[in-house]
JSON list of C-alpha atoms in Angstrom, two decimals:
[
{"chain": "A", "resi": 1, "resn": "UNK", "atom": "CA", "xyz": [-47.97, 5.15, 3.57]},
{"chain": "A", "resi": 2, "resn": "UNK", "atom": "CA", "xyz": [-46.79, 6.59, 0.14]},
{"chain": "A", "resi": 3, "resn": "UNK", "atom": "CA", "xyz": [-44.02, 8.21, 1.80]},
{"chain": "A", "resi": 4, "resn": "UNK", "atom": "CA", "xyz": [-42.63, 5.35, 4.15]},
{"chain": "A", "resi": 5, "resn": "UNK", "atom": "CA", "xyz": [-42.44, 3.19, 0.89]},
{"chain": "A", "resi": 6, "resn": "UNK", "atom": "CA", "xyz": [-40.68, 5.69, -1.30]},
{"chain": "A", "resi": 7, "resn": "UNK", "atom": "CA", "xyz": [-38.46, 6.31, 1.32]},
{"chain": "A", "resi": 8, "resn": "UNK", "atom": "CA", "xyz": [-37.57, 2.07, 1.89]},
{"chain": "A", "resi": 9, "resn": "UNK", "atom": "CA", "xyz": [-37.30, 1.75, -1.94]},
{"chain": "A", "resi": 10, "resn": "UNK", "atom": "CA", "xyz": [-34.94, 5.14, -1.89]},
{"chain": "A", "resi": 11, "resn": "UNK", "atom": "CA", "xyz": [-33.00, 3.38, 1.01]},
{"chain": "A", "resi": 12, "resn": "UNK", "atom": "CA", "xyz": [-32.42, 0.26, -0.37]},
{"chain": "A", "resi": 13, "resn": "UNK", "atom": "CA", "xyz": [-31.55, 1.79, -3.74]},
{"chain": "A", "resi": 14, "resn": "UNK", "atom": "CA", "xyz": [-28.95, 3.61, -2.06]},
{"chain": "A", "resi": 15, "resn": "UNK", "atom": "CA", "xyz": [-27.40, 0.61, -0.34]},
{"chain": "A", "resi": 16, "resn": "UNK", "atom": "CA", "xyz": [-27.70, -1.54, -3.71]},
{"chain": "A", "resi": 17, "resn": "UNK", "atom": "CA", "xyz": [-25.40, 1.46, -5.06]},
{"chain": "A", "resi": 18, "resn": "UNK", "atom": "CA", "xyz": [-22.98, 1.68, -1.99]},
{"chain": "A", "resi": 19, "resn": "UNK", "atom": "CA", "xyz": [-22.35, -1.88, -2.00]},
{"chain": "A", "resi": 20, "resn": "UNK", "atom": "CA", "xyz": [-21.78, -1.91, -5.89]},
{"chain": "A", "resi": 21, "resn": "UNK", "atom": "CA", "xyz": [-19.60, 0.89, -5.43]},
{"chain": "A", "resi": 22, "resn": "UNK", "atom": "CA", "xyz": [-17.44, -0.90, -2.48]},
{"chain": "A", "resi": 23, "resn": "UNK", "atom": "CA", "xyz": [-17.18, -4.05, -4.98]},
{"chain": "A", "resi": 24, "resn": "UNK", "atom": "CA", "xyz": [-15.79, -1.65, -7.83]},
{"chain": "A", "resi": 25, "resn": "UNK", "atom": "CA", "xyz": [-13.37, -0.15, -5.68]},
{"chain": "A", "resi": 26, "resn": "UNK", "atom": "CA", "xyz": [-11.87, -3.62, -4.13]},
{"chain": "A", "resi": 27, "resn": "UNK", "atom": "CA", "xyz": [-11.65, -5.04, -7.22]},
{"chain": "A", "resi": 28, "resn": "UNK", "atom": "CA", "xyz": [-9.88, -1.98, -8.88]},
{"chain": "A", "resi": 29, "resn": "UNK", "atom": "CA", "xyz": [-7.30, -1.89, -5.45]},
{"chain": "A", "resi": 30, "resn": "UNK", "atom": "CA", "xyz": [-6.93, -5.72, -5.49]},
{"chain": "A", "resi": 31, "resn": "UNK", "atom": "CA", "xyz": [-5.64, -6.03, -9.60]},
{"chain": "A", "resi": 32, "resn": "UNK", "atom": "CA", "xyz": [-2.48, -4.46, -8.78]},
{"chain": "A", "resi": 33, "resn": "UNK", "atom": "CA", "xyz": [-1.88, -5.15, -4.97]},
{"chain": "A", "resi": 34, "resn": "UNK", "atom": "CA", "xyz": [-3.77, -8.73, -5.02]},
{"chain": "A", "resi": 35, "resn": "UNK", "atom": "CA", "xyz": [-0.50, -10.76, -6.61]},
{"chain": "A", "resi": 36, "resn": "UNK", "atom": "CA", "xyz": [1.57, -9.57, -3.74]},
{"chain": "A", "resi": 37, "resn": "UNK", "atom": "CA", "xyz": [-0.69, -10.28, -1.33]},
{"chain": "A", "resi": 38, "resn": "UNK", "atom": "CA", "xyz": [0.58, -12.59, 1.06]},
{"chain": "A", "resi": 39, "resn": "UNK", "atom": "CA", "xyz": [4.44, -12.96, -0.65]},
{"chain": "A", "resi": 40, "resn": "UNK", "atom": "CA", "xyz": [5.24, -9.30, -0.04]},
{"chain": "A", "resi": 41, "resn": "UNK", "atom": "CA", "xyz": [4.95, -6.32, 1.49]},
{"chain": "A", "resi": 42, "resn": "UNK", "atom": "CA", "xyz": [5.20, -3.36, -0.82]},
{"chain": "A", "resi": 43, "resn": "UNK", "atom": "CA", "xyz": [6.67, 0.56, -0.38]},
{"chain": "A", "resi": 44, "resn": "UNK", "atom": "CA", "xyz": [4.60, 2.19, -3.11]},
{"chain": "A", "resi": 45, "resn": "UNK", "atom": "CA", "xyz": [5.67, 5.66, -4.15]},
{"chain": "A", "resi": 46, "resn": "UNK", "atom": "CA", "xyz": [3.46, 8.40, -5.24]},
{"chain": "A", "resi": 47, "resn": "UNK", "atom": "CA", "xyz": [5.06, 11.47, -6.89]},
{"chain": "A", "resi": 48, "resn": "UNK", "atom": "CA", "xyz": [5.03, 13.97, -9.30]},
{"chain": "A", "resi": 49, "resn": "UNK", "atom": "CA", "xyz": [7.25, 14.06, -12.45]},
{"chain": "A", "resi": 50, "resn": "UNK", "atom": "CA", "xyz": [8.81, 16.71, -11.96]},
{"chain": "A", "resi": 51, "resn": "UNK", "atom": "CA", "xyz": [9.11, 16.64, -8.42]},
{"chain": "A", "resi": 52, "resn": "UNK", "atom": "CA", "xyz": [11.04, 12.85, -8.07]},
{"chain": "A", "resi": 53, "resn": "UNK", "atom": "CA", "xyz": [13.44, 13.02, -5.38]},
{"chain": "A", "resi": 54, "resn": "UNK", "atom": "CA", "xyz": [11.97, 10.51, -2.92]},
{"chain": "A", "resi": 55, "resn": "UNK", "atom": "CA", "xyz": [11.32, 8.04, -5.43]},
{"chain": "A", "resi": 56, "resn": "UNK", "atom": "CA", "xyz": [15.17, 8.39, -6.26]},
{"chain": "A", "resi": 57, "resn": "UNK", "atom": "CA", "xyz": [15.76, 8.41, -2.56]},
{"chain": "A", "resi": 58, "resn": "UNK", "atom": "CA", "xyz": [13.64, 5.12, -2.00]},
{"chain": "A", "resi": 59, "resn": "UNK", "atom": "CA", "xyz": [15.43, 3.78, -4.68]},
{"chain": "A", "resi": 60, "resn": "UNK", "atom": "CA", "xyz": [19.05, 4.27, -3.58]},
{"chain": "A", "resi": 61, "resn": "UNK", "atom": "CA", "xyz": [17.77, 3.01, -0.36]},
{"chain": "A", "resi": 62, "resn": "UNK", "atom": "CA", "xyz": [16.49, -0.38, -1.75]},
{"chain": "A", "resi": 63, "resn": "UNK", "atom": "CA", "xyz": [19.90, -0.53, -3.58]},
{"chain": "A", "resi": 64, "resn": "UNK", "atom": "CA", "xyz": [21.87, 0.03, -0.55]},
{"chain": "A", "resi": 65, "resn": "UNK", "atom": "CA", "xyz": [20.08, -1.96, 1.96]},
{"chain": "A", "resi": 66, "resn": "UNK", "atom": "CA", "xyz": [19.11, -4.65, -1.00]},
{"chain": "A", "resi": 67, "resn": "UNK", "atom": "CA", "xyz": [19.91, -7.54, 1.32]},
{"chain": "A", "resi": 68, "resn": "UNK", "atom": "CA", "xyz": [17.72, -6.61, 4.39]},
{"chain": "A", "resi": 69, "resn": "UNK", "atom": "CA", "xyz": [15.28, -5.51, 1.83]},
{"chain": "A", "resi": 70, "resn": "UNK", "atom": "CA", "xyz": [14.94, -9.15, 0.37]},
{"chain": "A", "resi": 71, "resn": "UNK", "atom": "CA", "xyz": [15.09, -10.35, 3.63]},
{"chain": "A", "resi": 72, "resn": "UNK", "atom": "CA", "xyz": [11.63, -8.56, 4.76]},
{"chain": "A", "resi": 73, "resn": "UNK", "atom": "CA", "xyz": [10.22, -9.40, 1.10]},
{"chain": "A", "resi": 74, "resn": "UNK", "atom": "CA", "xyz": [9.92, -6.05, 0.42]},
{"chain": "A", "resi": 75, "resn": "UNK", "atom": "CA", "xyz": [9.13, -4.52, -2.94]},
{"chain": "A", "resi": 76, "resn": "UNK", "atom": "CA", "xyz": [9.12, -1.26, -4.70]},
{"chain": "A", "resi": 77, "resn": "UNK", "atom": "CA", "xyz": [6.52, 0.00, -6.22]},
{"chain": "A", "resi": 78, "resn": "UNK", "atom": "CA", "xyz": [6.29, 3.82, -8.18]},
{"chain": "A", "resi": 79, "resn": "UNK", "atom": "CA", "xyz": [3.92, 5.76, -9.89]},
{"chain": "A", "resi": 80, "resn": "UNK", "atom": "CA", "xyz": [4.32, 9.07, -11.12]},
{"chain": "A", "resi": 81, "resn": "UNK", "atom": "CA", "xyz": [0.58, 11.29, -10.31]},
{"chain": "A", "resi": 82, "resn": "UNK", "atom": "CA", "xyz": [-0.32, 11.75, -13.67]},
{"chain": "A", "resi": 83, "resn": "UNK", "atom": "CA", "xyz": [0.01, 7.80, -14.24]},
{"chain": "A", "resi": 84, "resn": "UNK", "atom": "CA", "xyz": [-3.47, 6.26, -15.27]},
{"chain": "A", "resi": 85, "resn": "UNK", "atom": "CA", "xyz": [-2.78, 3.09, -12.90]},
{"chain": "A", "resi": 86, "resn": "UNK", "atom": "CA", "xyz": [-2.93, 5.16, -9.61]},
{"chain": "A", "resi": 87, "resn": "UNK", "atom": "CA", "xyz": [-6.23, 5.19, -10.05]},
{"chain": "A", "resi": 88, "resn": "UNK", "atom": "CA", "xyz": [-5.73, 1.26, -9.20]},
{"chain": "A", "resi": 89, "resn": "UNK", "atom": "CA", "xyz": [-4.45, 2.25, -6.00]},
{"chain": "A", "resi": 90, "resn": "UNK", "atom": "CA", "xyz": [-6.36, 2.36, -2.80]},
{"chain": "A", "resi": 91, "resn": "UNK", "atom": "CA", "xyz": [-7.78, 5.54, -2.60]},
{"chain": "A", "resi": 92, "resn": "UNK", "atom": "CA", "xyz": [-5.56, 6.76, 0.36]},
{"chain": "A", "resi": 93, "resn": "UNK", "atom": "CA", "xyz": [-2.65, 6.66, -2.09]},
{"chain": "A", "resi": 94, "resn": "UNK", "atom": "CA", "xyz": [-4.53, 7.91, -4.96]},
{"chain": "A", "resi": 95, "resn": "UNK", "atom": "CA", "xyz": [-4.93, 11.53, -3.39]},
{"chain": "A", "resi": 96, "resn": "UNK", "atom": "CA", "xyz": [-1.77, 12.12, -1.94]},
{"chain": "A", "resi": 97, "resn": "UNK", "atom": "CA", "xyz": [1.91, 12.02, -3.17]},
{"chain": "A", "resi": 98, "resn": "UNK", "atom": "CA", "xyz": [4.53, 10.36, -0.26]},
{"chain": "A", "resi": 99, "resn": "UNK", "atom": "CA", "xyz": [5.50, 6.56, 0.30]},
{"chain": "A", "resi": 100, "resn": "UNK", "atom": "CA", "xyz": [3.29, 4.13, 2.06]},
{"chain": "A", "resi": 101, "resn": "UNK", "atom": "CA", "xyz": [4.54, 0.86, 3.51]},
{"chain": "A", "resi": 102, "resn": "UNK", "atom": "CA", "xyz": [1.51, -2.09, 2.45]},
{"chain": "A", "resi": 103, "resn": "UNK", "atom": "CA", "xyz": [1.47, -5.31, 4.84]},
{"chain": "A", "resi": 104, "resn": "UNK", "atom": "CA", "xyz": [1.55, -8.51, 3.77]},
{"chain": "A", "resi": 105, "resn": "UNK", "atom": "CA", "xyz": [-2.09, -8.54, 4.40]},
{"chain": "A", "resi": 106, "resn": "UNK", "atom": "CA", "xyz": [-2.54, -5.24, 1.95]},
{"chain": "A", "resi": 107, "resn": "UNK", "atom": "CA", "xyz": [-3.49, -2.92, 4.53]},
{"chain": "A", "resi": 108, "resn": "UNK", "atom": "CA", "xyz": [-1.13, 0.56, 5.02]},
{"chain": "A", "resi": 109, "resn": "UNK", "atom": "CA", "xyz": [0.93, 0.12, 7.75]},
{"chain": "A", "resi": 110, "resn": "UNK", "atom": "CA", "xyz": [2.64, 3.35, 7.60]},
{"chain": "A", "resi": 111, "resn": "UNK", "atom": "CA", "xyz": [2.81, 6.47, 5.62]},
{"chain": "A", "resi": 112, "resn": "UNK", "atom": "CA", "xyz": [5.33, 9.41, 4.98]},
{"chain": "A", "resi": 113, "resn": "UNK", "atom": "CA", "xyz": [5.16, 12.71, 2.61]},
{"chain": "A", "resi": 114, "resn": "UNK", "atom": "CA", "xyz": [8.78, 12.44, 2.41]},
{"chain": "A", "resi": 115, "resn": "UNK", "atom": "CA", "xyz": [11.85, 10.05, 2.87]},
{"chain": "A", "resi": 116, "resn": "UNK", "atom": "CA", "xyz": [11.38, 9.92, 7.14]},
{"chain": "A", "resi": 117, "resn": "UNK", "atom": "CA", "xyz": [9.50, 6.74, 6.96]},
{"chain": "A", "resi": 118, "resn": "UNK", "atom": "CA", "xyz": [12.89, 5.08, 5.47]},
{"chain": "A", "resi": 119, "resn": "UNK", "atom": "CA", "xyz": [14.55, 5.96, 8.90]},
{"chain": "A", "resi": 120, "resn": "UNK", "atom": "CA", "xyz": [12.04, 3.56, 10.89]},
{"chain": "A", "resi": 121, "resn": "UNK", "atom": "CA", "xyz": [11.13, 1.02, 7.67]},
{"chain": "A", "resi": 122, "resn": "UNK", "atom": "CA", "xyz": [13.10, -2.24, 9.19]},
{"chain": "A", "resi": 123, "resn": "UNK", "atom": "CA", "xyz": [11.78, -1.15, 12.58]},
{"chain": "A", "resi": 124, "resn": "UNK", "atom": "CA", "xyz": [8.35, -0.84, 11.47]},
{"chain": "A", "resi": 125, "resn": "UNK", "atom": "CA", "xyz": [8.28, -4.28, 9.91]},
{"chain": "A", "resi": 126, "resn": "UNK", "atom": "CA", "xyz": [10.07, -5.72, 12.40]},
{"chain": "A", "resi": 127, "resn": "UNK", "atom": "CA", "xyz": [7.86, -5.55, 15.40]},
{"chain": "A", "resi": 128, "resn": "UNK", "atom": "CA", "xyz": [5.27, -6.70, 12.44]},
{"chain": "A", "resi": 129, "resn": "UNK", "atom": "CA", "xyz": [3.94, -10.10, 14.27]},
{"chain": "A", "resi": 130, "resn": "UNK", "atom": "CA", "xyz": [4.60, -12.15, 10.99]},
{"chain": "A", "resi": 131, "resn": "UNK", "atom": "CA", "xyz": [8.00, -10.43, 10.78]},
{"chain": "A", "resi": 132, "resn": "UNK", "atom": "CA", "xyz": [8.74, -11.86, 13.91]},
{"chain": "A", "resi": 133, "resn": "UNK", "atom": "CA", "xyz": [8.14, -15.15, 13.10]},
{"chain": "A", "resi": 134, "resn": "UNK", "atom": "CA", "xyz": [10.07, -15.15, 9.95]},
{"chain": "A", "resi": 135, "resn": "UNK", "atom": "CA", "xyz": [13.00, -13.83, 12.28]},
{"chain": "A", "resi": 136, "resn": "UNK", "atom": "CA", "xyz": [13.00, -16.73, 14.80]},
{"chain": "A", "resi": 137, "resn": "UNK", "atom": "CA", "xyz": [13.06, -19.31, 11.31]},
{"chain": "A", "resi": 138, "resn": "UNK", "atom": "CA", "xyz": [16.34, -17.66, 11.18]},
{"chain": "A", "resi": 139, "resn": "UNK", "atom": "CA", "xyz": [15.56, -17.12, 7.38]},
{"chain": "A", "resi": 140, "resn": "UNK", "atom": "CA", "xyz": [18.11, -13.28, 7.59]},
{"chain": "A", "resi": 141, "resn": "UNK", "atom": "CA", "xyz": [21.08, -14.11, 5.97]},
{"chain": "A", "resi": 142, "resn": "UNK", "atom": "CA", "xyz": [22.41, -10.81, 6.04]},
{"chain": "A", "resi": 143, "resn": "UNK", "atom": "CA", "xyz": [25.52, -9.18, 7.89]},
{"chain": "A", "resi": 144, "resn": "UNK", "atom": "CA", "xyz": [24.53, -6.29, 10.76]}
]
């Protein structure tokens, strides 16, 4: 009897400390990602200091392309590793240099270790059902 109680008290302390610990990590992944949430999606960059070439890449790309990149409501976001706030990040970013595309809805849509995922970005977001929408408002203003 001793047993089957100190096992349901061990139990439910474990829960109590796995749901605490899923509150602390969706409040730590929402303080940076929550004020886009809804308004934006997001390409968040992960790299090393020394090692920077795709966040210059990504950034020449958002230059270049700067009108079909306001026209998705995109927006760049990039951390070096060693950066204290990419501990913020959800923790599939947080391990891992590379670029992730976020959704409107703050889930990872897509992922790449290097630049490939800037090859398919507009076609990604474009079969994105909200995407779709915004393209039938006729809201793209830019030249193709």
């Amino acid at each position: 009897m001793k047993i089957k109680l100190g096992l349901k008290k061990a139990k439910l302390w474990f829960y109590f400390f796995l749901v605490c610990h899923l509150c602390v990590s969706l409040e730590a992944n929402s303080m940076i990602l929550d004020k886009y949430a809804w308004t934006n999606r997001l390409v968040i960059v992960v790299t090393e200091k020394n090692k920077n070439k795709l966040e210059k890449d990504v950034r020449q790309f958002f230059e270049l392309y700067r009108c079909d990149v306001d026209d998705r409501n995109l927006k760049l976001l990039s951390f070096f590793t060693d950066d204290p706030i990419v501990q913020q990040l959800p923790t599939s970013v947080q391990s891992q240099t590379g670029m992730w595309l976020i959704g409107y809805d703050g889930n990872i849509k897509a992922y790449s270790e290097d630049g490939q995922l800037l090859t398919k970005l507009f076609e990604i977001i474009d079969k994105m059902p909200m995407r779709k929408g915004e393209m039938k408002s006729g809201s793209g203003d830019c030249i193709k």
